[in-house]
Amino acid sequence: MPGQKIGVVGGGLMGHGIAYLLAAAGHDVGVFEPVVASRASLPQRLHAIAALFGDDPALLRRISAHDQLAPAVKDAAFVFEAAPERLPVKQGIFADLESVVAPDAILASNSSAIPSSDIGRNLKHRQRVIGTHFWNPPHLVPLVEVIENEKTSGEVLQKTMELLRHAGKTSVHVRRDIPGFVGNRLQHAMKREAIALVAAGVCDAETIDIEVKEGPGARMAALGPMEQSDLVGLDLTLDIADVLYAHLDRTAGPHPFLCKKVKDGRLGMKTGEGLRAVDGGIRRRSTPTPGALPGRAGQGEEKESR
Ligand SMILES: NC(=O)c1ccc[n+]([C@@H]2O[C@H](COP(=O)([O-])OP(=O)(O)OC[C@H]3O[C@@H](n4cnc5c(N)ncnc54)[C@H](O)[C@@H]3O)[C@@H](O)[C@H]2O)c1
């Protein structure tokens, strides 16, 4: 299994992490990154991951960066596309890939939400197109959703699952190629409600973060929502659903509160303010220690590194 040739298209936030984890698993990785500045910063970003893990930086010799697609994906058994989240860009990349890779090379998209069947719609060999949704940062978060589309062959699915498992990832098989797959549907269902609660003045954005981190989030690493439902009993789960569901947010489309933030240029860390004020990191109010004096400037507040 190690020693395969793998192409990564796009050497940005996700692409460099994907390239790293595959090189660390023993593969030779070619990265196509068309933007000079991103290509130039790639070695430094890869070295930072090696330092984080305490890995021998010699493994980075397995990664090569390219300003053209064809040499990056030459002889590739797999290509992972991690280019911007725009359908025409991804469709263009897949069309170019088809003309330079072998017909049996597996073409995987790391799209967060776009079905791979849309990305690969115009290709000749559609059985080798598949979704592989890594989570940011891909070298740290274990999960990769492997999304089969209606044309993906069983062999392509199996080889992709195996490659990722061998690279140490927890690969899960998603059987339908629906927008957002599973993980982002769950995540955005929560974000949708969170934004609506803040917009309605029920609580502020900071309180949402504390609620999630100190409440359900604190146990979610150990107990998934299905396990938790079984634990408390489906009868109780039904009773709560009966009272609650009619009151959950049903705004059609993105909430106007979110749209206005974006329109006003309040984009989060990029601009210094988003749902919360950002000051070189996300500010977090820690749980007050017993006996702490209230009202002191800076007390009970710490900075969370990213
Ligand atoms: N950022 C996340 O948290 C996250 C998580 C999971 C999946 N994704 C998905 O991964 C993909 C990449 O996201 P990202 O956050 O790494 O974006 P990014 O902007 O950091 O990286 C994209 C890279 O692609 C390059 N690029 C631009 N046009 C290209 C082209 N035509 N061909 C090849 N490369 C091109 C850019 O120069 C950039 O370096 C997107 O589909 C995104 O939805 C992102």
mmCIF file of C-alpha atoms and ligand atoms in Angstrom:
data_model
loop_
_atom_site.group_PDB
_atom_site.id
_atom_site.type_symbol
_atom_site.label_atom_id
_atom_site.label_comp_id
_atom_site.label_asym_id
_atom_site.label_seq_id
_atom_site.Cartn_x
_atom_site.Cartn_y
_atom_site.Cartn_z
ATOM 1 C CA MET A 1 0.000 0.000 0.000
ATOM 2 C CA PRO A 2 2.719 2.654 0.764
ATOM 3 C CA GLY A 3 4.816 3.942 -2.102
ATOM 4 C CA GLN A 4 1.941 4.980 -4.360
ATOM 5 C CA LYS A 5 2.098 8.133 -6.427
ATOM 6 C CA ILE A 6 -0.534 10.645 -5.332
ATOM 7 C CA GLY A 7 -1.464 14.048 -6.714
ATOM 8 C CA VAL A 8 -2.917 16.901 -4.670
ATOM 9 C CA VAL A 9 -4.524 19.793 -6.546
ATOM 10 C CA GLY A 10 -4.409 23.027 -4.555
ATOM 11 C CA GLY A 11 -1.763 23.524 -1.881
ATOM 12 C CA GLY A 12 -3.780 25.796 0.433
ATOM 13 C CA LEU A 13 -5.078 25.155 3.936
ATOM 14 C CA MET A 14 -6.457 21.680 3.224
ATOM 15 C CA GLY A 15 -4.142 20.641 0.393
ATOM 16 C CA HIS A 16 -0.917 21.023 2.358
ATOM 17 C CA GLY A 17 -2.275 18.985 5.280
ATOM 18 C CA ILE A 18 -3.553 16.258 2.959
ATOM 19 C CA ALA A 19 -0.183 16.172 1.170
ATOM 20 C CA TYR A 20 1.591 15.882 4.509
ATOM 21 C CA LEU A 21 -0.478 13.031 5.913
ATOM 22 C CA LEU A 22 -0.160 11.017 2.693
ATOM 23 C CA ALA A 23 3.618 11.570 2.555
ATOM 24 C CA ALA A 24 3.846 10.553 6.216
ATOM 25 C CA ALA A 25 2.042 7.325 5.240
ATOM 26 C CA GLY A 26 4.853 6.582 2.790
ATOM 27 C CA HIS A 27 3.473 7.878 -0.519
ATOM 28 C CA ASP A 28 5.108 10.180 -3.077
ATOM 29 C CA VAL A 29 2.976 13.273 -3.381
ATOM 30 C CA GLY A 30 2.951 15.883 -6.147
ATOM 31 C CA VAL A 31 1.149 19.132 -5.301
ATOM 32 C CA PHE A 32 -0.174 21.424 -8.030
ATOM 33 C CA GLU A 33 -0.475 24.965 -6.695
ATOM 34 C CA PRO A 34 -0.891 27.688 -9.330
ATOM 35 C CA VAL A 35 -0.463 30.716 -7.041
ATOM 36 C CA VAL A 36 3.170 31.716 -6.581
ATOM 37 C CA ALA A 37 2.831 32.920 -2.979
ATOM 38 C CA SER A 38 1.026 29.733 -1.865
ATOM 39 C CA ARG A 39 3.577 27.572 -3.617
ATOM 40 C CA ALA A 40 6.422 29.518 -2.038
ATOM 41 C CA SER A 41 5.012 29.129 1.478
ATOM 42 C CA LEU A 42 4.336 25.403 1.073
ATOM 43 C CA PRO A 43 7.710 24.127 2.428
ATOM 44 C CA GLN A 44 7.417 26.321 5.510
ATOM 45 C CA ARG A 45 3.845 25.156 6.172
ATOM 46 C CA LEU A 46 4.844 21.511 5.735
ATOM 47 C CA HIS A 47 7.844 21.939 8.049
ATOM 48 C CA ALA A 48 5.499 23.408 10.673
ATOM 49 C CA ILE A 49 3.417 20.205 10.616
ATOM 50 C CA ALA A 50 6.554 18.022 10.877
ATOM 51 C CA ALA A 51 7.666 20.108 13.881
ATOM 52 C CA LEU A 52 4.200 19.819 15.453
ATOM 53 C CA PHE A 53 4.336 16.014 15.250
ATOM 54 C CA GLY A 54 8.064 15.760 15.986
ATOM 55 C CA ASP A 55 8.457 13.916 12.653
ATOM 56 C CA ASP A 56 11.723 13.652 10.768
ATOM 57 C CA PRO A 57 11.511 16.473 8.182
ATOM 58 C CA ALA A 58 13.255 14.121 5.734
ATOM 59 C CA LEU A 59 9.793 12.735 4.939
ATOM 60 C CA LEU A 60 9.037 16.042 3.219
ATOM 61 C CA ARG A 61 11.348 14.920 0.412
ATOM 62 C CA ARG A 62 8.414 12.754 -0.698
ATOM 63 C CA ILE A 63 6.428 15.930 -1.509
ATOM 64 C CA SER A 64 7.101 17.965 -4.636
ATOM 65 C CA ALA A 65 5.404 21.260 -5.548
ATOM 66 C CA HIS A 66 4.508 22.112 -9.153
ATOM 67 C CA ASP A 67 3.227 25.125 -11.048
ATOM 68 C CA GLN A 68 1.615 22.870 -13.656
ATOM 69 C CA LEU A 69 -0.971 20.141 -13.231
ATOM 70 C CA ALA A 70 0.497 17.406 -15.460
ATOM 71 C CA PRO A 71 3.849 16.886 -13.661
ATOM 72 C CA ALA A 72 2.168 16.984 -10.249
ATOM 73 C CA VAL A 73 -0.186 14.122 -11.117
ATOM 74 C CA LYS A 74 2.148 12.126 -13.391
ATOM 75 C CA ASP A 75 1.618 8.371 -12.832
ATOM 76 C CA ALA A 76 -0.783 9.121 -9.963
ATOM 77 C CA ALA A 77 -2.956 6.295 -8.663
ATOM 78 C CA PHE A 78 -5.044 8.853 -6.720
ATOM 79 C CA VAL A 79 -5.601 12.591 -7.068
ATOM 80 C CA PHE A 80 -7.106 14.621 -4.220
ATOM 81 C CA GLU A 81 -8.551 17.944 -5.366
ATOM 82 C CA ALA A 82 -8.473 20.688 -2.712
ATOM 83 C CA ALA A 83 -9.085 23.788 -4.840
ATOM 84 C CA PRO A 84 -11.562 26.620 -4.093
ATOM 85 C CA GLU A 85 -15.154 25.651 -3.346
ATOM 86 C CA ARG A 86 -16.597 26.707 -6.695
ATOM 87 C CA LEU A 87 -18.228 24.194 -8.994
ATOM 88 C CA PRO A 88 -16.876 25.589 -12.315
ATOM 89 C CA VAL A 89 -13.305 25.631 -10.919
ATOM 90 C CA LYS A 90 -13.572 22.043 -9.738
ATOM 91 C CA GLN A 91 -15.236 20.898 -12.979
ATOM 92 C CA GLY A 92 -12.425 22.537 -14.965
ATOM 93 C CA ILE A 93 -9.782 20.803 -12.846
ATOM 94 C CA PHE A 94 -11.432 17.397 -13.247
ATOM 95 C CA ALA A 95 -11.678 17.903 -17.021
ATOM 96 C CA ASP A 96 -7.970 18.764 -17.132
ATOM 97 C CA LEU A 97 -7.157 15.791 -14.921
ATOM 98 C CA GLU A 98 -8.962 13.399 -17.231
ATOM 99 C CA SER A 99 -6.658 14.402 -20.055
ATOM 100 C CA VAL A 100 -3.438 13.808 -18.087
ATOM 101 C CA VAL A 101 -3.996 10.832 -15.752
ATOM 102 C CA ALA A 102 -4.534 7.136 -16.523
ATOM 103 C CA PRO A 103 -8.205 6.109 -16.971
ATOM 104 C CA ASP A 104 -8.085 4.101 -13.745
ATOM 105 C CA ALA A 105 -6.555 6.864 -11.585
ATOM 106 C CA ILE A 106 -8.992 7.684 -8.780
ATOM 107 C CA LEU A 107 -10.165 11.316 -8.741
ATOM 108 C CA ALA A 108 -11.313 12.488 -5.311
ATOM 109 C CA SER A 109 -12.735 15.875 -4.369
ATOM 110 C CA ASN A 110 -12.328 17.391 -0.917
ATOM 111 C CA SER A 111 -15.331 19.642 -1.441
ATOM 112 C CA SER A 112 -17.117 20.555 1.792
ATOM 113 C CA ALA A 113 -20.551 20.427 0.249
ATOM 114 C CA ILE A 114 -20.585 19.977 -3.549
ATOM 115 C CA PRO A 115 -21.574 16.478 -4.705
ATOM 116 C CA SER A 116 -18.775 14.779 -6.667
ATOM 117 C CA SER A 117 -21.401 13.676 -9.208
ATOM 118 C CA ASP A 118 -21.808 17.373 -10.150
ATOM 119 C CA ILE A 119 -18.048 17.888 -10.303
ATOM 120 C CA GLY A 120 -17.480 14.821 -12.494
ATOM 121 C CA ARG A 121 -20.670 15.186 -14.574
ATOM 122 C CA ASN A 122 -18.928 15.729 -17.925
ATOM 123 C CA LEU A 123 -16.146 13.173 -17.573
ATOM 124 C CA LYS A 124 -15.734 10.065 -19.701
ATOM 125 C CA HIS A 125 -14.723 7.751 -16.848
ATOM 126 C CA ARG A 126 -17.115 8.668 -14.072
ATOM 127 C CA GLN A 127 -16.726 5.440 -12.125
ATOM 128 C CA ARG A 128 -13.423 6.730 -10.668
ATOM 129 C CA VAL A 129 -14.848 9.965 -9.242
ATOM 130 C CA ILE A 130 -15.496 10.038 -5.507
ATOM 131 C CA GLY A 131 -15.870 12.509 -2.621
ATOM 132 C CA THR A 132 -13.298 12.480 0.191
ATOM 133 C CA HIS A 133 -14.214 15.123 2.729
ATOM 134 C CA PHE A 134 -11.334 15.734 5.124
ATOM 135 C CA TRP A 135 -11.823 17.967 8.163
ATOM 136 C CA ASN A 136 -9.645 20.941 8.950
ATOM 137 C CA PRO A 137 -6.830 20.514 9.910
ATOM 138 C CA PRO A 138 -6.701 17.304 7.885
ATOM 139 C CA HIS A 139 -3.487 16.058 9.480
ATOM 140 C CA LEU A 140 -5.077 16.312 12.958
ATOM 141 C CA VAL A 141 -8.798 15.571 12.654
ATOM 142 C CA PRO A 142 -9.223 11.792 12.216
ATOM 143 C CA LEU A 143 -12.417 11.722 10.117
ATOM 144 C CA VAL A 144 -12.643 11.548 6.339
ATOM 145 C CA GLU A 145 -16.087 11.090 4.807
ATOM 146 C CA VAL A 146 -15.819 8.936 1.689
ATOM 147 C CA ILE A 147 -18.831 9.763 -0.421
ATOM 148 C CA GLU A 148 -19.910 7.367 -3.126
ATOM 149 C CA ASN A 149 -21.879 8.847 -6.021
ATOM 150 C CA GLU A 150 -24.254 6.966 -8.319
ATOM 151 C CA LYS A 151 -21.418 6.208 -10.769
ATOM 152 C CA THR A 152 -18.589 5.373 -8.334
ATOM 153 C CA SER A 153 -17.433 1.765 -8.701
ATOM 154 C CA GLY A 154 -17.188 -0.542 -5.712
ATOM 155 C CA GLU A 155 -13.477 -1.004 -6.398
ATOM 156 C CA VAL A 156 -12.831 2.754 -6.310
ATOM 157 C CA LEU A 157 -14.730 3.042 -3.039
ATOM 158 C CA GLN A 158 -12.811 0.171 -1.476
ATOM 159 C CA LYS A 159 -9.369 1.391 -2.635
ATOM 160 C CA THR A 160 -10.076 4.899 -1.338
ATOM 161 C CA MET A 161 -11.257 3.632 2.049
ATOM 162 C CA GLU A 162 -8.147 1.445 2.310
ATOM 163 C CA LEU A 163 -5.714 4.201 1.350
ATOM 164 C CA LEU A 164 -7.173 6.523 3.982
ATOM 165 C CA ARG A 165 -7.321 3.866 6.698
ATOM 166 C CA HIS A 166 -3.724 2.977 6.014
ATOM 167 C CA ALA A 167 -2.841 6.680 6.360
ATOM 168 C CA GLY A 168 -4.354 6.570 9.850
ATOM 169 C CA LYS A 169 -7.650 8.258 9.070
ATOM 170 C CA THR A 170 -11.078 7.160 10.269
ATOM 171 C CA SER A 171 -12.764 6.793 6.896
ATOM 172 C CA VAL A 172 -16.527 6.437 6.882
ATOM 173 C CA HIS A 173 -18.620 5.435 3.894
ATOM 174 C CA VAL A 174 -21.400 7.884 2.975
ATOM 175 C CA ARG A 175 -23.812 6.071 0.689
ATOM 176 C CA ARG A 176 -25.546 9.034 -0.959
ATOM 177 C CA ASP A 177 -23.919 11.992 -2.680
ATOM 178 C CA ILE A 178 -26.030 14.714 -1.100
ATOM 179 C CA PRO A 179 -24.918 18.348 -0.559
ATOM 180 C CA GLY A 180 -22.996 18.686 2.695
ATOM 181 C CA PHE A 181 -22.802 14.875 3.040
ATOM 182 C CA VAL A 182 -23.280 13.964 6.733
ATOM 183 C CA GLY A 183 -20.816 15.927 8.864
ATOM 184 C CA ASN A 184 -21.522 19.365 7.439
ATOM 185 C CA ARG A 185 -25.275 18.782 7.545
ATOM 186 C CA LEU A 186 -24.985 18.041 11.260
ATOM 187 C CA GLN A 187 -22.617 20.941 11.861
ATOM 188 C CA HIS A 188 -24.695 23.442 9.928
ATOM 189 C CA ALA A 189 -27.966 22.305 11.494
ATOM 190 C CA MET A 190 -26.441 23.414 14.790
ATOM 191 C CA LYS A 191 -24.992 26.635 13.346
ATOM 192 C CA ARG A 192 -28.342 27.506 11.816
ATOM 193 C CA GLU A 193 -30.063 27.276 15.190
ATOM 194 C CA ALA A 194 -27.180 29.046 16.970
ATOM 195 C CA ILE A 195 -27.308 32.025 14.602
ATOM 196 C CA ALA A 196 -31.107 32.243 14.918
ATOM 197 C CA LEU A 197 -30.866 32.230 18.725
ATOM 198 C CA VAL A 198 -28.329 35.076 18.699
ATOM 199 C CA ALA A 199 -30.362 37.001 16.102
ATOM 200 C CA ALA A 200 -33.457 36.666 18.315
ATOM 201 C CA GLY A 201 -31.535 37.984 21.346
ATOM 202 C CA VAL A 202 -31.946 34.782 23.355
ATOM 203 C CA CYS A 203 -28.234 34.879 24.210
ATOM 204 C CA ASP A 204 -25.019 36.305 22.816
ATOM 205 C CA ALA A 205 -22.564 34.513 20.532
ATOM 206 C CA GLU A 206 -20.085 33.976 23.351
ATOM 207 C CA THR A 207 -22.739 32.162 25.380
ATOM 208 C CA ILE A 208 -23.422 29.841 22.442
ATOM 209 C CA ASP A 209 -19.748 28.876 22.341
ATOM 210 C CA ILE A 210 -19.633 28.266 26.093
ATOM 211 C CA GLU A 211 -22.848 26.230 25.967
ATOM 212 C CA VAL A 212 -21.515 23.973 23.218
ATOM 213 C CA LYS A 213 -17.971 23.595 24.562
ATOM 214 C CA GLU A 214 -18.915 23.106 28.197
ATOM 215 C CA GLY A 215 -22.148 21.225 27.542
ATOM 216 C CA PRO A 216 -22.900 18.773 24.723
ATOM 217 C CA GLY A 217 -19.482 19.330 23.107
ATOM 218 C CA ALA A 218 -17.697 18.224 26.261
ATOM 219 C CA ARG A 219 -19.139 14.752 25.989
ATOM 220 C CA MET A 220 -19.480 14.435 22.232
ATOM 221 C CA ALA A 221 -15.973 13.080 21.707
ATOM 222 C CA ALA A 222 -17.025 10.098 23.836
ATOM 223 C CA LEU A 223 -20.736 9.873 23.077
ATOM 224 C CA GLY A 224 -22.269 10.483 19.667
ATOM 225 C CA PRO A 225 -25.867 11.718 19.352
ATOM 226 C CA MET A 226 -27.228 8.286 18.491
ATOM 227 C CA GLU A 227 -25.500 6.695 21.494
ATOM 228 C CA GLN A 228 -26.681 9.558 23.687
ATOM 229 C CA SER A 229 -30.277 9.080 22.494
ATOM 230 C CA ASP A 230 -30.119 5.382 23.323
ATOM 231 C CA LEU A 231 -28.546 6.187 26.669
ATOM 232 C CA VAL A 232 -31.293 8.568 27.806
ATOM 233 C CA GLY A 233 -33.981 6.472 26.090
ATOM 234 C CA LEU A 234 -35.844 7.038 22.835
ATOM 235 C CA ASP A 235 -39.039 7.705 24.786
ATOM 236 C CA LEU A 236 -37.447 10.775 26.381
ATOM 237 C CA THR A 237 -35.891 11.737 23.028
ATOM 238 C CA LEU A 238 -39.390 11.634 21.490
ATOM 239 C CA ASP A 239 -40.939 13.650 24.338
ATOM 240 C CA ILE A 240 -38.321 16.398 23.905
ATOM 241 C CA ALA A 241 -38.697 16.364 20.104
ATOM 242 C CA ASP A 242 -42.463 16.712 20.561
ATOM 243 C CA VAL A 243 -42.092 19.915 22.570
ATOM 244 C CA LEU A 244 -39.094 21.375 20.768
ATOM 245 C CA TYR A 245 -39.149 20.761 17.030
ATOM 246 C CA ALA A 246 -41.977 23.158 16.245
ATOM 247 C CA HIS A 247 -39.869 25.948 17.759
ATOM 248 C CA LEU A 248 -36.606 25.340 15.928
ATOM 249 C CA ASP A 249 -35.512 27.846 13.314
ATOM 250 C CA ARG A 250 -37.034 27.332 9.864
ATOM 251 C CA THR A 251 -35.766 30.417 8.077
ATOM 252 C CA ALA A 252 -35.597 29.559 4.393
ATOM 253 C CA GLY A 253 -32.016 30.046 3.212
ATOM 254 C CA PRO A 254 -29.204 31.669 5.197
ATOM 255 C CA HIS A 255 -30.458 33.772 8.136
ATOM 256 C CA PRO A 256 -30.654 37.545 7.381
ATOM 257 C CA PHE A 257 -28.493 38.118 10.494
ATOM 258 C CA LEU A 258 -25.644 36.165 8.866
ATOM 259 C CA CYS A 259 -26.183 37.810 5.481
ATOM 260 C CA LYS A 260 -25.960 41.281 7.055
ATOM 261 C CA LYS A 261 -22.712 40.410 8.856
ATOM 262 C CA VAL A 262 -21.156 39.380 5.565
ATOM 263 C CA LYS A 263 -22.588 42.431 3.743
ATOM 264 C CA ASP A 264 -21.069 44.680 6.433
ATOM 265 C CA GLY A 265 -17.662 43.024 6.057
ATOM 266 C CA ARG A 266 -17.789 41.386 9.498
ATOM 267 C CA LEU A 267 -16.269 38.103 8.377
ATOM 268 C CA GLY A 268 -14.645 36.875 11.593
ATOM 269 C CA MET A 269 -10.903 36.492 12.143
ATOM 270 C CA LYS A 270 -10.125 37.803 8.649
ATOM 271 C CA THR A 271 -11.563 41.227 9.464
ATOM 272 C CA GLY A 272 -11.325 41.390 13.270
ATOM 273 C CA GLU A 273 -15.017 40.916 13.938
ATOM 274 C CA GLY A 274 -17.626 38.339 13.067
ATOM 275 C CA LEU A 275 -20.218 36.790 15.332
ATOM 276 C CA ARG A 276 -17.803 37.649 18.148
ATOM 277 C CA ALA A 277 -15.124 40.320 18.473
ATOM 278 C CA VAL A 278 -11.775 38.858 17.529
ATOM 279 C CA ASP A 279 -8.470 40.202 18.762
ATOM 280 C CA GLY A 280 -5.602 38.066 17.456
ATOM 281 C CA GLY A 281 -7.432 34.922 18.525
ATOM 282 C CA ILE A 282 -10.868 33.936 19.692
ATOM 283 C CA ARG A 283 -11.594 35.320 23.119
ATOM 284 C CA ARG A 284 -12.986 32.811 25.518
ATOM 285 C CA ARG A 285 -14.520 33.418 28.889
ATOM 286 C CA SER A 286 -13.359 30.590 31.096
ATOM 287 C CA THR A 287 -15.621 29.092 33.715
ATOM 288 C CA PRO A 288 -15.281 31.462 36.701
ATOM 289 C CA THR A 289 -13.176 30.019 39.511
ATOM 290 C CA PRO A 290 -14.991 29.914 42.854
ATOM 291 C CA GLY A 291 -14.282 33.084 44.813
ATOM 292 C CA ALA A 292 -13.034 35.044 41.814
ATOM 293 C CA LEU A 293 -13.856 38.718 42.062
ATOM 294 C CA PRO A 294 -16.339 39.771 39.415
ATOM 295 C CA GLY A 295 -15.834 42.851 37.306
ATOM 296 C CA ARG A 296 -12.007 43.030 37.212
ATOM 297 C CA ALA A 297 -10.714 43.941 33.784
ATOM 298 C CA GLY A 298 -9.384 40.879 31.991
ATOM 299 C CA GLN A 299 -10.365 38.527 34.802
ATOM 300 C CA GLY A 300 -12.043 35.319 33.825
ATOM 301 C CA GLU A 301 -10.951 35.805 30.265
ATOM 302 C CA GLU A 302 -8.278 34.001 28.371
ATOM 303 C CA LYS A 303 -7.173 33.790 24.811
ATOM 304 C CA GLU A 304 -7.649 30.617 22.911
ATOM 305 C CA SER A 305 -4.990 29.898 20.359
ATOM 306 C CA ARG A 306 -6.188 28.696 16.973
HETATM 307 N N1 LIG B 1 -11.004 25.147 5.102
HETATM 308 C C1 LIG B 1 -11.736 24.181 5.639
HETATM 309 O O1 LIG B 1 -12.038 24.175 6.842
HETATM 310 C C2 LIG B 1 -12.190 23.020 4.776
HETATM 311 C C3 LIG B 1 -12.567 21.823 5.393
HETATM 312 C C4 LIG B 1 -12.969 20.745 4.592
HETATM 313 C C5 LIG B 1 -13.000 20.899 3.209
HETATM 314 N N2 LIG B 1 -12.639 22.093 2.649
HETATM 315 C C6 LIG B 1 -12.685 22.197 1.184
HETATM 316 O O2 LIG B 1 -11.364 22.030 0.673
HETATM 317 C C7 LIG B 1 -11.228 22.802 -0.528
HETATM 318 C C8 LIG B 1 -10.052 23.739 -0.364
HETATM 319 O O3 LIG B 1 -10.296 24.583 0.732
HETATM 320 P P1 LIG B 1 -9.109 25.348 1.474
HETATM 321 O O4 LIG B 1 -9.694 25.822 2.751
HETATM 322 O O5 LIG B 1 -7.876 24.542 1.467
HETATM 323 O O6 LIG B 1 -8.926 26.607 0.497
HETATM 324 P P2 LIG B 1 -7.615 27.461 0.269
HETATM 325 O O7 LIG B 1 -8.074 28.712 -0.388
HETATM 326 O O8 LIG B 1 -6.801 27.546 1.500
HETATM 327 O O9 LIG B 1 -6.795 26.596 -0.787
HETATM 328 C C9 LIG B 1 -7.172 26.447 -2.114
HETATM 329 C C10 LIG B 1 -5.903 26.464 -2.950
HETATM 330 O O10 LIG B 1 -6.216 26.170 -4.287
HETATM 331 C C11 LIG B 1 -5.444 27.017 -5.117
HETATM 332 N N3 LIG B 1 -6.118 27.151 -6.398
HETATM 333 C C12 LIG B 1 -6.880 28.181 -6.846
HETATM 334 N N4 LIG B 1 -7.327 27.897 -8.087
HETATM 335 C C13 LIG B 1 -6.836 26.679 -8.409
HETATM 336 C C14 LIG B 1 -6.937 25.873 -9.574
HETATM 337 N N5 LIG B 1 -7.659 26.239 -10.634
HETATM 338 N N6 LIG B 1 -6.291 24.684 -9.569
HETATM 339 C C15 LIG B 1 -5.588 24.293 -8.484
HETATM 340 N N7 LIG B 1 -5.457 25.018 -7.365
HETATM 341 C C16 LIG B 1 -6.086 26.203 -7.336
HETATM 342 C C17 LIG B 1 -5.340 28.304 -4.344
HETATM 343 O O11 LIG B 1 -4.228 29.077 -4.777
HETATM 344 C C18 LIG B 1 -5.204 27.826 -2.919
HETATM 345 O O12 LIG B 1 -3.862 27.664 -2.520
HETATM 346 C C19 LIG B 1 -12.564 23.491 -0.734
HETATM 347 O O13 LIG B 1 -13.366 22.723 -1.584
HETATM 348 C C20 LIG B 1 -13.152 23.530 0.667
HETATM 349 O O14 LIG B 1 -14.558 23.615 0.676
HETATM 350 C C21 LIG B 1 -12.216 23.141 3.392
#
